[in-house]
PDB file of C-alpha atoms in Angstrom:
ATOM      1  CA  SER A 723       0.000   0.000   0.000  1.00 47.00           C
ATOM      2  CA  ILE A 724       1.194   3.513  -0.777  1.00 50.00           C
ATOM      3  CA  SER A 725       1.384   5.893   2.137  1.00 54.00           C
ATOM      4  CA  LYS A 726      -0.570   9.122   1.949  1.00 55.00           C
ATOM      5  CA  SER A 727       2.598  11.260   2.161  1.00 58.00           C
ATOM      6  CA  THR A 728       4.262   9.405  -0.725  1.00 58.00           C
ATOM      7  CA  SER A 729       1.180   9.774  -2.880  1.00 58.00           C
ATOM      8  CA  THR A 730       0.894  13.460  -2.041  1.00 74.00           C
ATOM      9  CA  ARG A 731       4.539  14.191  -2.856  1.00 73.00           C
ATOM     10  CA  SER A 732       4.322  12.359  -6.148  1.00 75.00           C
ATOM     11  CA  SER A 733       1.036  14.027  -7.066  1.00 73.00           C
ATOM     12  CA  ARG A 734       2.416  17.473  -6.242  1.00 74.00           C
ATOM     13  CA  THR A 735       5.506  17.159  -8.390  1.00 74.00           C
ATOM     14  CA  THR A 736       3.620  15.624 -11.323  1.00 85.00           C
ATOM     15  CA  GLY A 737       0.648  17.971 -11.111  1.00 88.00           C
ATOM     16  CA  PHE A 738       2.704  21.112 -10.617  1.00 90.00           C
ATOM     17  CA  THR A 739       4.957  20.265 -13.546  1.00 90.00           C
ATOM     18  CA  ALA A 740       1.940  19.576 -15.754  1.00 91.00           C
ATOM     19  CA  THR A 741       0.293  22.890 -14.822  1.00 93.00           C
ATOM     20  CA  ALA A 742       3.587  24.693 -15.505  1.00 94.00           C
ATOM     21  CA  ALA A 743       3.665  23.142 -18.995  1.00 93.00           C
ATOM     22  CA  VAL A 744       0.084  24.226 -19.673  1.00 94.00           C
ATOM     23  CA  ASN A 745       0.897  27.777 -18.541  1.00 95.00           C
ATOM     24  CA  ILE A 746       3.960  27.838 -20.799  1.00 95.00           C
ATOM     25  CA  LEU A 747       1.731  27.005 -23.765  1.00 93.00           C
ATOM     26  CA  LEU A 748      -1.048  29.409 -22.759  1.00 96.00           C
ATOM     27  CA  ASN A 749       1.432  32.265 -22.216  1.00 95.00           C
ATOM     28  CA  LYS A 750       3.046  31.472 -25.580  1.00 94.00           C
ATOM     29  CA  THR A 751       6.450  31.106 -23.919  1.00 93.00           C
ATOM     30  CA  TYR A 752       6.968  28.111 -26.213  1.00 93.00           C
ATOM     31  CA  ILE A 753       5.666  28.603 -29.745  1.00 92.00           C
ATOM     32  CA  GLN A 754       7.239  25.695 -31.652  1.00 91.00           C
ATOM     33  CA  THR A 755       4.604  23.888 -33.710  1.00 90.00           C
ATOM     34  CA  GLY A 756       4.294  20.162 -34.249  1.00 92.00           C
ATOM     35  CA  ILE A 757       5.162  17.321 -31.930  1.00 93.00           C
ATOM     36  CA  THR A 758       7.020  18.475 -28.826  1.00 89.00           C
ATOM     37  CA  THR A 759       8.707  16.266 -26.254  1.00 90.00           C
ATOM     38  CA  PRO A 760       9.258  17.298 -22.628  1.00 87.00           C
ATOM     39  CA  GLU A 761      12.992  17.436 -23.363  1.00 90.00           C
ATOM     40  CA  MET A 762      12.362  20.102 -26.000  1.00 93.00           C
ATOM     41  CA  LEU A 763      10.672  22.315 -23.410  1.00 90.00           C
ATOM     42  CA  GLY A 764      13.642  21.860 -21.095  1.00 88.00           C
ATOM     43  CA  GLU A 765      16.085  22.892 -23.825  1.00 92.00           C
ATOM     44  CA  ASN A 766      14.330  26.255 -24.127  1.00 93.00           C
ATOM     45  CA  GLU A 767      15.875  28.548 -21.479  1.00 94.00           C
ATOM     46  CA  ALA A 768      12.701  30.596 -20.930  1.00 96.00           C
ATOM     47  CA  CYS A 769      10.661  27.406 -20.419  1.00 95.00           C
ATOM     48  CA  PHE A 770      13.313  25.879 -18.166  1.00 92.00           C
ATOM     49  CA  ASN A 771      13.326  28.981 -15.960  1.00 94.00           C
ATOM     50  CA  PHE A 772       9.521  29.107 -15.915  1.00 95.00           C
ATOM     51  CA  PHE A 773       9.319  25.487 -14.719  1.00 93.00           C
ATOM     52  CA  PHE A 774      11.702  26.070 -11.839  1.00 91.00           C
ATOM     53  CA  LYS A 775      10.075  29.355 -10.796  1.00 94.00           C
ATOM     54  CA  HIS A 776       6.616  27.750 -10.942  1.00 93.00           C
ATOM     55  CA  LEU A 777       7.762  24.819  -8.791  1.00 90.00           C
ATOM     56  CA  GLN A 778       9.669  27.044  -6.365  1.00 91.00           C
ATOM     57  CA  GLN A 779       6.532  29.134  -5.772  1.00 92.00           C
ATOM     58  CA  ARG A 780       4.848  25.894  -4.699  1.00 88.00           C
ATOM     59  CA  LYS A 781       7.708  24.967  -2.377  1.00 86.00           C
ATOM     60  CA  VAL A 782       9.152  22.276  -4.648  1.00 85.00           C
ATOM     61  CA  ILE A 783      12.856  23.092  -4.513  1.00 81.00           C
ATOM     62  CA  TYR A 784      15.513  21.500  -6.707  1.00 81.00           C
ATOM     63  CA  LYS A 785      19.188  21.811  -5.935  1.00 83.00           C
ATOM     64  CA  CYS A 786      21.750  21.457  -8.652  1.00 80.00           C
ATOM     65  CA  ARG A 787      25.450  20.806  -8.320  1.00 86.00           C
ATOM     66  CA  ILE A 788      27.758  20.830 -11.295  1.00 86.00           C
ATOM     67  CA  GLU A 789      31.083  19.034 -11.095  1.00 91.00           C
ATOM     68  CA  LEU A 790      33.799  19.278 -13.683  1.00 91.00           C
ATOM     69  CA  LEU A 791      35.385  15.913 -14.431  1.00 88.00           C
TER      70      LEU A 791
END
């Protein structure tokens, strides 16, 4: 059985990301026509920044660390 907290966390991250994508399309931040994959949205800097700002406003925080090899 899935605990309520696990389900809630998963639902939040999936739902918030989906609503961010819809807002990106409605705001015409991404105007490419045709088939678009999620990776294509992430390659667009304006979309990428919108996703992270949208999630941060909902207290979903990502931390990134870049290491040179």
